[in-house]
Coordinates of C-alpha atoms in Angstrom, one line a residue:
Chain A
X1184 CA 9.3 32.5 -14.7
X1185 CA 10.0 29.8 -12.1
X1186 CA 7.1 27.6 -10.6
X1187 CA 6.6 26.9 -6.8
X1188 CA 4.9 24.0 -5.3
X1189 CA 3.9 23.3 -1.7
X1190 CA 4.5 20.0 0.0
X1191 CA 2.8 18.5 3.1
X1192 CA 4.4 15.3 4.6
X1193 CA 1.5 14.6 7.0
X1194 CA 2.8 11.9 9.4
X1195 CA 1.2 10.6 12.5
X1196 CA 4.1 11.9 14.6
X1197 CA 5.2 15.1 12.7
X1198 CA 4.2 17.2 9.9
X1199 CA 6.8 18.6 7.4
X1200 CA 5.9 21.5 5.1
X1201 CA 8.0 22.7 2.4
X1202 CA 8.1 25.0 -0.7
X1203 CA 9.9 23.5 -3.8
X1204 CA 10.4 23.8 -7.4
X1205 CA 10.1 21.3 -10.3
X1206 CA 13.7 20.3 -9.9
X1207 CA 13.4 19.2 -6.7
X1208 CA 15.0 22.0 -4.7
X1209 CA 13.5 22.9 -1.3
X1210 CA 13.3 26.6 -0.8
X1211 CA 11.5 26.9 2.7
X1212 CA 10.8 24.2 5.0
X1213 CA 9.3 23.8 8.6
X1214 CA 8.4 20.8 10.7
X1215 CA 6.1 20.5 13.8
X1216 CA 4.6 17.8 16.0
X1217 CA 1.3 16.5 14.9
X1218 CA -1.3 17.6 17.5
X1219 CA -5.0 18.0 17.0
X1220 CA -6.2 18.4 13.3
X1221 CA -7.4 22.1 13.9
X1222 CA -4.1 23.1 15.4
X1223 CA -1.9 21.2 13.0
X1224 CA -3.8 22.4 9.9
X1225 CA -3.7 25.9 11.1
X1226 CA 0.1 25.8 11.3
X1227 CA 0.3 24.4 7.8
X1228 CA -1.9 27.3 6.6
X1229 CA 0.3 29.8 8.5
X1230 CA 3.5 28.4 6.9
X1231 CA 2.6 28.6 3.4
X1232 CA 0.7 31.9 3.7
X1233 CA 3.6 33.8 5.0
X1234 CA 5.5 33.0 1.6
X1235 CA 2.8 33.5 -0.8
X1236 CA 4.0 36.8 -2.1
X1237 CA 7.6 35.5 -2.5
X1238 CA 6.7 31.9 -3.7
X1239 CA 3.1 32.0 -5.1
X1240 CA 2.1 28.1 -5.3
X1241 CA 0.7 26.5 -8.5
X1242 CA -0.5 23.6 -6.4
X1243 CA 0.0 21.7 -3.1
X1244 CA 0.7 17.9 -2.5
X1245 CA -0.1 16.1 0.6
X1246 CA 1.4 12.7 1.4
X1247 CA -0.3 11.5 4.3
X1248 CA -0.4 8.8 6.9
X1249 CA -3.4 6.4 6.7
X1250 CA -5.8 5.0 6.1
X1251 CA -6.9 7.8 3.5
X1252 CA -9.7 7.8 0.9
X1253 CA -8.2 8.1 -2.5
X1254 CA -11.2 7.6 -4.6
X1255 CA -12.0 10.8 -6.5
X1256 CA -15.8 9.7 -6.7
X1257 CA -16.2 9.3 -3.0
X1258 CA -17.8 11.8 -0.7
X1259 CA -15.0 11.5 1.6
X1260 CA -12.0 11.7 -1.0
X1261 CA -9.0 13.5 0.7
X1262 CA -10.0 12.4 4.2
X1263 CA -8.0 10.5 6.6
X1264 CA -10.6 7.8 7.5
X1265 CA -10.7 5.6 10.5
X1266 CA -7.4 5.9 12.3
X1267 CA -6.7 5.1 16.0
X1268 CA -4.9 8.4 16.1
X1269 CA -7.1 10.5 18.4
X1270 CA -9.1 13.4 16.8
X1271 CA -8.0 12.5 13.2
X1272 CA -10.7 10.1 12.1
X1273 CA -12.9 11.5 9.3
X1274 CA -10.5 14.4 8.9
X1275 CA -10.9 16.1 5.6
X1276 CA -7.3 17.1 5.2
X1277 CA -7.2 17.7 1.5
X1278 CA -10.5 19.7 1.7
X1279 CA -9.3 22.0 4.4
X1280 CA -6.3 23.0 2.3
X1281 CA -7.9 23.1 -1.0
X1282 CA -10.7 25.3 0.4
X1283 CA -8.1 27.6 2.1
X1284 CA -5.7 28.1 -1.0
X1285 CA -8.1 27.5 -3.9
X1286 CA -5.4 25.8 -6.0
X1287 CA -5.0 22.1 -7.2
X1288 CA -4.3 19.6 -4.4
X1289 CA -2.5 16.3 -4.9
X1290 CA -3.5 13.7 -2.1
X1291 CA -2.0 10.4 -1.7
X1292 CA -0.5 7.9 0.9
X1293 CA 2.8 8.8 2.3
X1294 CA 4.4 5.8 0.6
X1295 CA 2.9 6.8 -2.9
X1296 CA 4.4 10.2 -2.2
X1297 CA 7.8 9.0 -1.5
X1298 CA 7.6 6.6 -4.5
X1299 CA 6.8 9.5 -6.7
X1300 CA 9.6 11.6 -5.3
X1301 CA 12.0 8.7 -6.1
X1302 CA 10.5 8.4 -9.6
X1303 CA 11.1 12.2 -10.2
X1304 CA 14.3 12.9 -8.6
X1305 CA 15.6 9.9 -6.8
X1306 CA 16.4 6.1 -7.2
X1307 CA 13.6 5.3 -9.7
X1308 CA 14.2 7.8 -12.3
X1309 CA 13.2 6.8 -15.9
X1310 CA 11.7 3.6 -14.3
X1311 CA 8.1 3.1 -15.7
X1312 CA 7.4 0.1 -13.5
X1313 CA 8.9 0.4 -10.1
X1314 CA 8.1 -0.5 -6.5
X1315 CA 9.0 1.5 -3.3
X1316 CA 8.6 -0.4 0.1
X1317 CA 9.1 1.3 3.4
X1318 CA 10.0 -1.0 6.2
X1319 CA 10.0 0.8 9.5
X1320 CA 7.7 0.8 12.4
X1321 CA 5.2 -0.4 9.9
X1322 CA 5.5 -1.7 6.2
X1323 CA 3.9 0.1 3.4
X1324 CA 4.5 -0.1 -0.4
X1325 CA 3.7 1.6 -3.4
X1326 CA 4.0 0.9 -7.2
X1327 CA 4.4 2.8 -10.4
X1328 CA 3.0 0.9 -13.4
X1329 CA 3.4 2.5 -16.8
X1330 CA 4.7 5.7 -15.4
X1331 CA 1.7 6.3 -13.0
X1332 CA 1.0 5.4 -9.4
X1333 CA -1.0 2.4 -8.9
X1334 CA -4.2 2.9 -7.0
X1335 CA -7.0 0.4 -7.8
X1336 CA -9.9 -0.4 -5.6
X1337 CA -8.4 1.4 -2.6
X1338 CA -4.6 1.4 -2.8
X1339 CA -1.9 -1.1 -2.1
X1340 CA -1.4 -2.6 1.3
X1341 CA 1.8 -4.4 0.6
X1342 CA 2.6 -4.7 4.3
X1343 CA -0.2 -7.1 4.7
X1344 CA 0.5 -9.8 2.2
X1345 CA 0.7 -13.3 4.0
X1346 CA 4.1 -14.9 3.9
X1347 CA 5.5 -18.3 4.8
X1348 CA 6.7 -18.6 8.5
X1349 CA 8.7 -21.5 9.6
X1350 CA 7.3 -22.1 13.2
X1351 CA 10.4 -24.0 14.3
X1352 CA 12.8 -21.3 13.3
X1353 CA 10.5 -18.5 14.2
X1354 CA 7.9 -19.2 16.9
X1355 CA 7.1 -15.5 17.1
X1356 CA 3.5 -15.4 16.1
X1357 CA 3.4 -12.0 14.5
X1358 CA 2.1 -8.6 15.8
X1359 CA -0.4 -7.7 13.0
X1360 CA -3.8 -7.2 14.8
X1361 CA -5.5 -8.3 11.5
X1362 CA -3.4 -11.0 10.3
X1363 CA -0.8 -11.9 13.0
X1364 CA 2.0 -13.2 10.7
X1365 CA 1.7 -11.1 7.5
X1366 CA 4.6 -9.3 6.3
X1367 CA 4.1 -6.4 8.6
X1368 CA 3.5 -8.8 11.3
X1369 CA 6.6 -10.5 10.9
X1370 CA 9.1 -8.1 9.6
X1371 CA 8.2 -4.5 10.8
X1372 CA 10.1 -2.6 13.4
X1373 CA 7.5 -3.5 15.9
X1374 CA 7.8 -7.2 15.1
X1375 CA 11.5 -7.1 15.4
X1376 CA 11.4 -5.4 18.8
X1377 CA 8.7 -7.7 20.1
X1378 CA 10.5 -11.0 18.8
X1379 CA 13.9 -10.1 20.1
X1380 CA 12.9 -8.0 23.0
X1381 CA 15.2 -5.3 22.0
X1382 CA 15.0 -2.2 19.9
X1383 CA 16.0 -3.0 16.3
X1384 CA 18.9 -0.4 16.4
X1385 CA 20.3 -2.2 19.5
X1386 CA 20.7 -5.6 17.8
X1387 CA 24.4 -6.0 16.4
X1388 CA 24.8 -6.2 12.5
X1389 CA 25.6 -10.1 12.8
X1390 CA 22.5 -10.8 15.3
X1391 CA 20.5 -13.7 13.8
X1392 CA 17.5 -11.2 13.7
X1393 CA 18.9 -9.7 10.5
X1394 CA 19.2 -13.1 8.5
X1395 CA 15.6 -13.7 9.4
X1396 CA 14.5 -10.3 8.4
X1397 CA 16.2 -10.7 5.2
X1398 CA 14.4 -13.9 4.5
X1399 CA 11.1 -12.2 5.2
X1400 CA 11.9 -9.3 2.9
X1401 CA 13.1 -11.7 0.3
X1402 CA 9.8 -13.7 0.4
X1403 CA 8.0 -10.3 -0.2
X1404 CA 10.1 -9.3 -3.1
X1405 CA 9.9 -12.6 -4.7
X1406 CA 6.1 -12.2 -4.8
X1407 CA 6.3 -8.7 -5.8
X1408 CA 8.6 -9.4 -8.7
X1409 CA 6.2 -12.3 -9.9
X1410 CA 3.1 -10.0 -9.5
X1411 CA 4.3 -6.7 -10.7
X1412 CA 7.5 -7.4 -12.7
X1413 CA 9.1 -4.3 -11.6
X1414 CA 12.1 -2.7 -13.4
X1415 CA 13.6 -1.5 -9.9
X1416 CA 12.7 -2.0 -6.2
X1417 CA 13.7 0.8 -3.7
X1418 CA 13.8 -0.3 0.0
X1419 CA 13.4 2.5 2.4
X1420 CA 12.3 2.8 6.2
X1421 CA 14.2 2.8 9.5
X1422 CA 14.8 -1.0 9.3
X1423 CA 16.6 -0.6 5.9
X1424 CA 19.1 1.8 7.7
X1425 CA 20.7 -1.7 8.7
X1426 CA 22.6 -1.5 5.6
X1427 CA 23.9 -5.1 5.8
X1428 CA 20.4 -6.1 4.7
X1429 CA 21.0 -5.1 1.2
X1430 CA 23.6 -7.7 0.2
X1431 CA 21.8 -10.2 2.1
X1432 CA 18.5 -9.6 0.5
X1433 CA 19.8 -9.3 -3.0
X1434 CA 21.7 -12.6 -2.6
X1435 CA 18.5 -14.3 -1.2
X1436 CA 16.2 -13.1 -3.9
X1437 CA 18.4 -14.5 -6.6
X1438 CA 18.5 -17.8 -4.8
X1439 CA 14.7 -17.7 -4.3
X1440 CA 13.8 -16.7 -8.0
X1441 CA 16.2 -19.6 -8.9
X1442 CA 16.7 -18.2 -12.4
X1443 CA 13.2 -18.3 -13.2
X1444 CA 12.8 -14.7 -14.3
X1445 CA 15.4 -14.4 -17.1
X1446 CA 16.2 -10.8 -17.4
X1447 CA 19.7 -9.3 -17.0
X1448 CA 18.4 -6.6 -14.8
X1449 CA 17.9 -9.4 -12.3
X1450 CA 20.5 -12.0 -13.0
X1451 CA 23.3 -9.6 -13.6
X1452 CA 22.6 -6.3 -12.2
X1453 CA 20.8 -7.2 -9.0
X1454 CA 23.0 -4.3 -7.2
X1455 CA 21.1 -1.8 -9.2
X1456 CA 17.9 -3.6 -9.1
X1457 CA 17.2 -3.6 -5.4
X1458 CA 18.5 -0.2 -4.2
X1459 CA 18.1 2.2 -1.2
X1460 CA 16.3 5.6 -1.8
X1461 CA 18.1 8.4 -3.5
X1462 CA 16.4 11.3 -1.5
X1463 CA 17.4 10.3 2.1
X1464 CA 15.3 12.2 4.7
X1465 CA 13.9 14.6 2.3
X1466 CA 11.9 11.6 0.6
X1467 CA 8.8 12.4 2.4
X1468 CA 8.4 16.1 1.7
X1469 CA 9.9 15.9 -1.9
X1470 CA 7.3 13.2 -2.5
X1471 CA 4.6 15.6 -1.3
X1472 CA 6.0 18.1 -3.6
X1473 CA 6.0 15.7 -6.4
X1474 CA 2.3 15.1 -5.7
X1475 CA 1.8 18.8 -6.1
X1476 CA 3.3 18.9 -9.5
X1477 CA 1.2 15.9 -10.7
X1478 CA -1.9 17.7 -9.5
X1479 CA -1.0 20.8 -11.5
X1480 CA -0.9 18.7 -14.5
X1481 CA -4.4 17.4 -14.1
Chain B
X1160 CA -17.9 0.1 -42.9
X1161 CA -17.4 -2.7 -40.6
X1162 CA -13.8 -3.5 -39.5
X1163 CA -12.4 -7.0 -39.1
X1164 CA -9.6 -8.5 -36.9
X1165 CA -7.6 -11.6 -36.8
X1166 CA -7.1 -13.5 -33.7
X1167 CA -4.6 -16.4 -33.1
X1168 CA -4.8 -18.4 -29.9
X1169 CA -1.3 -20.1 -30.0
X1170 CA -1.4 -22.8 -27.4
X1171 CA 1.2 -25.5 -26.8
X1172 CA -1.4 -28.2 -27.7
X1173 CA -3.6 -26.5 -30.4
X1174 CA -3.9 -23.3 -32.4
X1175 CA -7.3 -21.5 -32.7
X1176 CA -7.7 -18.8 -35.5
X1177 CA -10.6 -16.6 -35.9
X1178 CA -11.8 -13.5 -37.7
X1179 CA -13.9 -11.2 -35.5
X1180 CA -15.2 -7.6 -35.2
X1181 CA -15.0 -5.1 -32.6
X1182 CA -18.2 -6.3 -30.8
X1183 CA -16.7 -9.6 -30.1
X1184 CA -18.6 -11.5 -32.8
X1185 CA -16.6 -14.6 -34.4
X1186 CA -17.2 -14.7 -38.1
X1187 CA -14.9 -17.6 -39.2
X1188 CA -12.9 -19.9 -37.0
X1189 CA -10.6 -22.9 -37.2
X1190 CA -8.4 -24.8 -34.9
X1191 CA -5.8 -27.4 -35.5
X1192 CA -3.0 -29.3 -33.5
X1193 CA 0.2 -27.4 -32.8
X1194 CA 2.9 -29.3 -34.8
X1195 CA 6.2 -27.9 -36.0
X1196 CA 6.5 -24.1 -36.2
X1197 CA 6.8 -24.1 -40.0
X1198 CA 3.8 -26.4 -40.6
X1199 CA 1.6 -24.6 -37.9
X1200 CA 2.3 -21.1 -39.0
X1201 CA 1.6 -22.1 -42.7
X1202 CA -1.9 -23.2 -41.6
X1203 CA -2.5 -19.9 -39.9
X1204 CA -1.5 -18.0 -43.1
X1205 CA -3.5 -20.1 -45.2
X1206 CA -6.6 -19.7 -42.9
X1207 CA -6.5 -15.8 -43.0
X1208 CA -5.6 -15.7 -46.7
X1209 CA -8.8 -17.5 -47.8
X1210 CA -11.0 -14.7 -46.5
X1211 CA -8.9 -11.7 -47.2
X1212 CA -11.2 -10.4 -49.9
X1213 CA -14.3 -11.0 -47.7
X1214 CA -12.9 -9.9 -44.5
X1215 CA -9.8 -7.6 -45.0
X1216 CA -8.0 -7.4 -41.7
X1217 CA -7.1 -4.3 -39.8
X1218 CA -4.6 -6.1 -37.6
X1219 CA -3.9 -9.5 -36.1
X1220 CA -3.6 -10.3 -32.5
X1221 CA -1.6 -13.2 -31.1
X1222 CA -2.2 -14.8 -27.6
X1223 CA 0.8 -17.1 -27.1
X1224 CA 2.0 -19.9 -24.9
X1225 CA 5.2 -18.8 -23.4
X1226 CA 7.8 -17.9 -22.4
X1227 CA 7.7 -15.0 -25.0
X1228 CA 9.7 -11.8 -25.4
X1229 CA 7.3 -8.7 -25.1
X1230 CA 9.9 -6.0 -24.8
X1231 CA 9.3 -3.8 -27.9
X1232 CA 13.1 -2.8 -27.7
X1233 CA 14.3 -6.3 -27.8
X1234 CA 16.0 -7.9 -31.0
X1235 CA 13.8 -11.0 -30.0
X1236 CA 10.5 -9.0 -29.5
X1237 CA 7.6 -11.4 -30.6
X1238 CA 9.4 -14.6 -30.2
X1239 CA 8.5 -17.5 -28.3
X1240 CA 12.0 -17.9 -26.4
X1241 CA 13.4 -21.0 -24.5
X1242 CA 10.6 -23.4 -24.4
X1243 CA 10.7 -27.2 -23.7
X1244 CA 8.3 -27.6 -26.6
X1245 CA 10.4 -29.2 -29.5
X1246 CA 11.2 -26.9 -32.3
X1247 CA 9.4 -23.8 -30.8
X1248 CA 12.6 -22.2 -29.0
X1249 CA 13.5 -18.9 -30.5
X1250 CA 10.6 -18.8 -32.9
X1251 CA 9.6 -15.4 -34.3
X1252 CA 6.0 -16.0 -34.2
X1253 CA 4.9 -12.4 -34.5
X1254 CA 7.6 -11.5 -37.1
X1255 CA 6.3 -14.3 -39.5
X1256 CA 2.8 -13.2 -39.4
X1257 CA 3.8 -9.5 -39.5
X1258 CA 6.1 -10.1 -42.7
X1259 CA 3.4 -12.1 -44.4
X1260 CA 0.5 -9.8 -43.8
X1261 CA 2.0 -6.4 -43.4
X1262 CA -0.5 -5.1 -40.8
X1263 CA -0.2 -4.2 -37.2
X1264 CA 0.3 -7.3 -34.9
X1265 CA -0.5 -7.5 -31.4
X1266 CA 1.5 -10.1 -29.4
X1267 CA 1.2 -11.0 -25.7
X1268 CA 0.8 -13.9 -23.3
X1269 CA -2.2 -16.2 -23.5
X1270 CA -3.4 -15.0 -20.1
X1271 CA -2.9 -11.2 -20.9
X1272 CA -5.0 -12.0 -24.0
X1273 CA -7.8 -13.8 -22.1
X1274 CA -7.7 -10.9 -19.7
X1275 CA -8.1 -8.2 -22.4
X1276 CA -10.9 -10.3 -23.8
X1277 CA -12.7 -10.3 -20.5
X1278 CA -12.1 -6.7 -20.1
X1279 CA -13.5 -5.8 -23.5
X1280 CA -16.4 -8.1 -23.6
X1281 CA -16.5 -10.5 -20.7
X1282 CA -16.6 -10.5 -16.8
X1283 CA -14.2 -7.4 -16.4
X1284 CA -16.0 -4.8 -18.5
X1285 CA -15.6 -1.2 -17.1
X1286 CA -12.8 -2.6 -14.5
X1287 CA -9.9 -0.2 -15.0
X1288 CA -7.9 -2.5 -12.4
X1289 CA -8.5 -6.1 -12.7
X1290 CA -6.9 -9.6 -12.5
X1291 CA -7.3 -12.8 -14.4
X1292 CA -5.9 -15.9 -13.1
X1293 CA -5.9 -19.2 -15.0
X1294 CA -5.6 -22.2 -12.9
X1295 CA -5.4 -25.3 -14.9
X1296 CA -2.3 -27.6 -16.0
X1297 CA -0.2 -24.5 -14.9
X1298 CA -1.1 -21.3 -13.2
X1299 CA -0.7 -17.8 -14.9
X1300 CA -2.1 -14.3 -14.2
X1301 CA -2.5 -11.0 -15.8
X1302 CA -3.5 -7.6 -14.5
X1303 CA -5.2 -4.6 -15.9
X1304 CA -3.8 -1.4 -14.2
X1305 CA -5.3 2.0 -15.2
X1306 CA -7.1 0.3 -18.1
X1307 CA -3.8 -1.1 -19.5
X1308 CA -2.3 -4.4 -19.5
X1309 CA 0.6 -4.5 -16.9
X1310 CA 3.7 -5.6 -18.5
X1311 CA 6.9 -4.3 -16.5
X1312 CA 10.3 -5.7 -16.7
X1313 CA 9.0 -9.0 -18.3
X1314 CA 5.6 -9.9 -17.7
X1315 CA 3.7 -11.1 -14.5
X1316 CA 4.5 -14.6 -13.3
X1317 CA 1.8 -14.9 -10.7
X1318 CA 1.9 -18.7 -10.6
X1319 CA 5.4 -18.6 -9.1
X1320 CA 4.5 -16.5 -6.1
X1321 CA 5.7 -18.2 -3.0
X1322 CA 2.8 -19.3 -0.4
X1323 CA 2.7 -20.7 3.0
X1324 CA 2.5 -24.5 3.2
X1325 CA 1.6 -26.3 6.4
X1326 CA 3.8 -29.3 6.1
X1327 CA 1.8 -31.4 8.6
X1328 CA -1.5 -30.7 6.6
X1329 CA 0.2 -30.9 3.2
X1330 CA 3.4 -33.2 3.1
X1331 CA 3.3 -32.9 -0.8
X1332 CA 6.4 -30.8 -1.4
X1333 CA 5.2 -29.2 -4.6
X1334 CA 5.9 -29.9 -8.5
X1335 CA 7.5 -26.7 -9.5
X1336 CA 10.9 -27.5 -10.9
X1337 CA 12.2 -23.9 -10.0
X1338 CA 10.5 -23.3 -6.6
X1339 CA 8.8 -26.6 -5.7
X1340 CA 6.0 -25.3 -3.3
X1341 CA 5.1 -22.0 -5.1
X1342 CA 1.4 -21.2 -6.1
X1343 CA 1.7 -23.3 -9.3
X1344 CA 3.8 -26.0 -7.5
X1345 CA 1.0 -26.4 -4.9
X1346 CA -2.2 -25.8 -6.7
X1347 CA -1.9 -26.3 -10.4
X1348 CA -3.7 -29.3 -12.1
X1349 CA -0.3 -31.1 -12.3
X1350 CA 0.0 -30.6 -8.5
X1351 CA -3.4 -31.8 -7.7
X1352 CA -2.9 -34.9 -9.7
X1353 CA 0.5 -35.6 -8.2
X1354 CA -0.7 -35.0 -4.7
X1355 CA -3.8 -37.1 -4.9
X1356 CA -2.7 -39.6 -7.4
X1357 CA -5.9 -39.0 -9.5
X1358 CA -6.9 -36.7 -12.1
X1359 CA -8.5 -33.5 -10.7
X1360 CA -11.7 -34.3 -12.5
X1361 CA -12.0 -37.6 -10.9
X1362 CA -12.0 -36.3 -7.3
X1363 CA -15.6 -35.9 -5.9
X1364 CA -16.8 -32.3 -5.1
X1365 CA -16.5 -33.1 -1.4
X1366 CA -12.9 -34.4 -1.5
X1367 CA -10.5 -32.7 0.9
X1368 CA -8.5 -31.8 -2.2
X1369 CA -10.7 -29.0 -2.8
X1370 CA -10.6 -27.3 0.6
X1371 CA -6.9 -27.5 0.4
X1372 CA -7.0 -26.0 -3.2
X1373 CA -9.3 -23.2 -2.0
X1374 CA -6.9 -22.3 0.7
X1375 CA -3.9 -21.9 -1.6
X1376 CA -6.1 -19.8 -4.0
X1377 CA -7.2 -17.8 -1.1
X1378 CA -3.5 -17.2 -0.1
X1379 CA -2.8 -16.0 -3.7
X1380 CA -5.9 -13.8 -3.8
X1381 CA -5.1 -12.2 -0.4
X1382 CA -1.7 -11.4 -1.7
X1383 CA -3.0 -9.9 -5.0
X1384 CA -5.5 -7.9 -3.2
X1385 CA -2.9 -6.3 -1.1
X1386 CA -0.4 -5.8 -3.9
X1387 CA -2.7 -4.7 -6.8
X1388 CA -5.9 -3.4 -5.2
X1389 CA -7.9 -4.9 -8.1
X1390 CA -11.7 -3.9 -8.5
X1391 CA -12.5 -7.4 -9.6
X1392 CA -10.8 -10.9 -10.0
X1393 CA -11.7 -13.3 -12.7
X1394 CA -10.8 -16.9 -12.1
X1395 CA -10.5 -19.3 -15.1
X1396 CA -8.8 -22.5 -16.2
X1397 CA -9.7 -26.2 -15.9
X1398 CA -9.4 -26.4 -12.0
X1399 CA -12.0 -23.7 -11.7
X1400 CA -14.5 -25.7 -13.6
X1401 CA -15.0 -27.2 -10.0
X1402 CA -17.6 -24.7 -9.4
X1403 CA -17.8 -25.5 -5.7
X1404 CA -14.4 -23.7 -5.4
X1405 CA -16.1 -20.3 -6.0
X1406 CA -18.1 -20.1 -2.7
X1407 CA -15.3 -21.6 -0.8
X1408 CA -12.8 -19.2 -2.0
X1409 CA -14.8 -16.1 -1.5
X1410 CA -15.7 -17.2 2.0
X1411 CA -12.0 -18.0 2.8
X1412 CA -10.7 -14.6 1.3
X1413 CA -13.1 -12.7 3.6
X1414 CA -11.8 -14.7 6.7
X1415 CA -8.3 -14.2 5.5
X1416 CA -8.5 -10.4 4.8
X1417 CA -10.3 -10.0 8.2
X1418 CA -11.8 -6.8 7.5
X1419 CA -8.6 -5.1 6.8
X1420 CA -9.5 -3.9 3.3
X1421 CA -12.7 -1.8 3.8
X1422 CA -14.5 -1.5 0.6
X1423 CA -17.9 -2.6 0.0
X1424 CA -16.9 -4.4 -3.3
X1425 CA -15.2 -6.9 -0.9
X1426 CA -17.0 -6.7 2.3
X1427 CA -20.6 -6.8 0.8
X1428 CA -20.2 -7.8 -2.8
X1429 CA -17.8 -10.7 -2.7
X1430 CA -19.9 -12.7 -5.2
X1431 CA -19.3 -10.1 -7.9
X1432 CA -15.8 -9.4 -6.8
X1433 CA -14.3 -12.9 -7.4
X1434 CA -16.0 -14.2 -10.5
X1435 CA -15.8 -16.8 -13.3
X1436 CA -15.0 -15.8 -16.8
X1437 CA -17.7 -14.3 -19.0
X1438 CA -16.5 -15.6 -22.4
X1439 CA -16.3 -19.4 -21.8
X1440 CA -14.2 -21.5 -24.1
X1441 CA -14.0 -18.4 -26.5
X1442 CA -12.0 -16.4 -24.1
X1443 CA -8.7 -17.4 -25.8
X1444 CA -9.5 -16.5 -29.2
X1445 CA -11.5 -13.5 -28.2
X1446 CA -8.6 -12.3 -26.3
X1447 CA -6.4 -12.6 -29.4
X1448 CA -8.9 -10.4 -31.3
X1449 CA -8.8 -7.9 -28.4
X1450 CA -5.1 -7.8 -28.8
X1451 CA -5.6 -7.1 -32.5
X1452 CA -7.8 -4.2 -31.7
X1453 CA -5.3 -2.7 -29.4
X1454 CA -2.5 -3.0 -31.9
X1455 CA -4.7 -1.3 -34.4
X1456 CA -5.0 1.8 -32.1
X1457 CA -1.2 2.0 -31.8

């Protein structure tokens, strides 16, 4: 008897809903613009409801834009909390879906969802300790530790690590409203566009923007390797569509670590240590389905 | 029927061996200088052997100076690997003890041991996600994630995170032979001594050394909070005996995060978020006993 799971990729711009199974196949899918919470969640409900006879769901996973409350003991667990997105502050996304369908709900950040999808079906399979970084408009990161998503006090905010900026080389002071020149402030798509006054995708592959970008990504990876000791690092997001960044970053990470972390996975196999996602543009919604599968097991 | 555990704090300068129970009481203890592996491990064996009738051991924990091989699948698991300490390279510490006593052996880094001791009996009790940093001659760090020690590909090397150095304020280029101005290169006891040409303990509490030191520690904590989202951070090691550092670091961490991580544990309870160890100078050997208790459970 096959099992079916619902996945909701809840993005600030668009929602993607899908029905999938436990081998990562997508059976039905829809996508629509994120408007008001009422209208958007109504569309989510209508989508799953029309298939309930054909595909009865075990559980639903929600991989959401943030900030979100992931503390199961909190009164606002499952909420999108304070967001600048109009209408969405204090929105009980998981609660609405849970009350309507009455089945287990998995709820996590979009990046944790994507990581879990990569862990189950993509580039981080059989990796008990891995990292997923999305470097796009913003920068987010998630970690698997001992085969489980890292949560902690809140959840990781890897985009907000402080990095070293050489002011002479990079006078751009950073775009993060909280920390100015943190990782996101220096290396996100917004930072690249503001620094070079061009859209990132308009910069040629040999533009100096990319060497600087690779340096910041390298600093972040050096730190993450020292803190989390991951077995693999997956780099996704729009900026990483600049595929020339991968060899640059791999080379610079080896230089930066300077032989200190003595493991063959880094010293001799850097090409399979720092990798691109395996699930491509289905990563978000497959991640949500992976969250549903985790929720069913609980 | 009480249970007894052996603990070995294997330091580069001295070894401490103790017999304890599962409530963190130490029943017998000895300490001696670290000489050759043969002579030192012989003393370890003699110590435990003399009490075996009175205190039969369930297991023995070893919290060791490094680098160590913690990969259970490795042929050199339980070894101290390449160390500058004469005679100790490729020394099978865990194997020697295991073969002699024929009971389960727990083996980990000194800092992971100390963290586990704090988790069980000290300042990190009931903390499922915590960090322990030792800031002394060198800098090391360990993490508990989901109630378990974080290992990963190798083990954390938190002392080797790269930080931001303002060259005008701090022209000292750092003392790390691998990375120059990483965290350890800038903020370890050796770095403080080289930068100011005085022993750290000879610098007065209002010397500018401590404000700079607090800045580097703050950078590291900001990063660790963004990556690991810990519920508590314990700061130990000789440098942290400068107790004026605690209020400085707490204040600077709040400034640095700038309200971004919205959780009352940070925003309103920083005094119980960044704390000193609870076990004092028994942390090392109690950590080893905590490793023994973990090993018994396996």
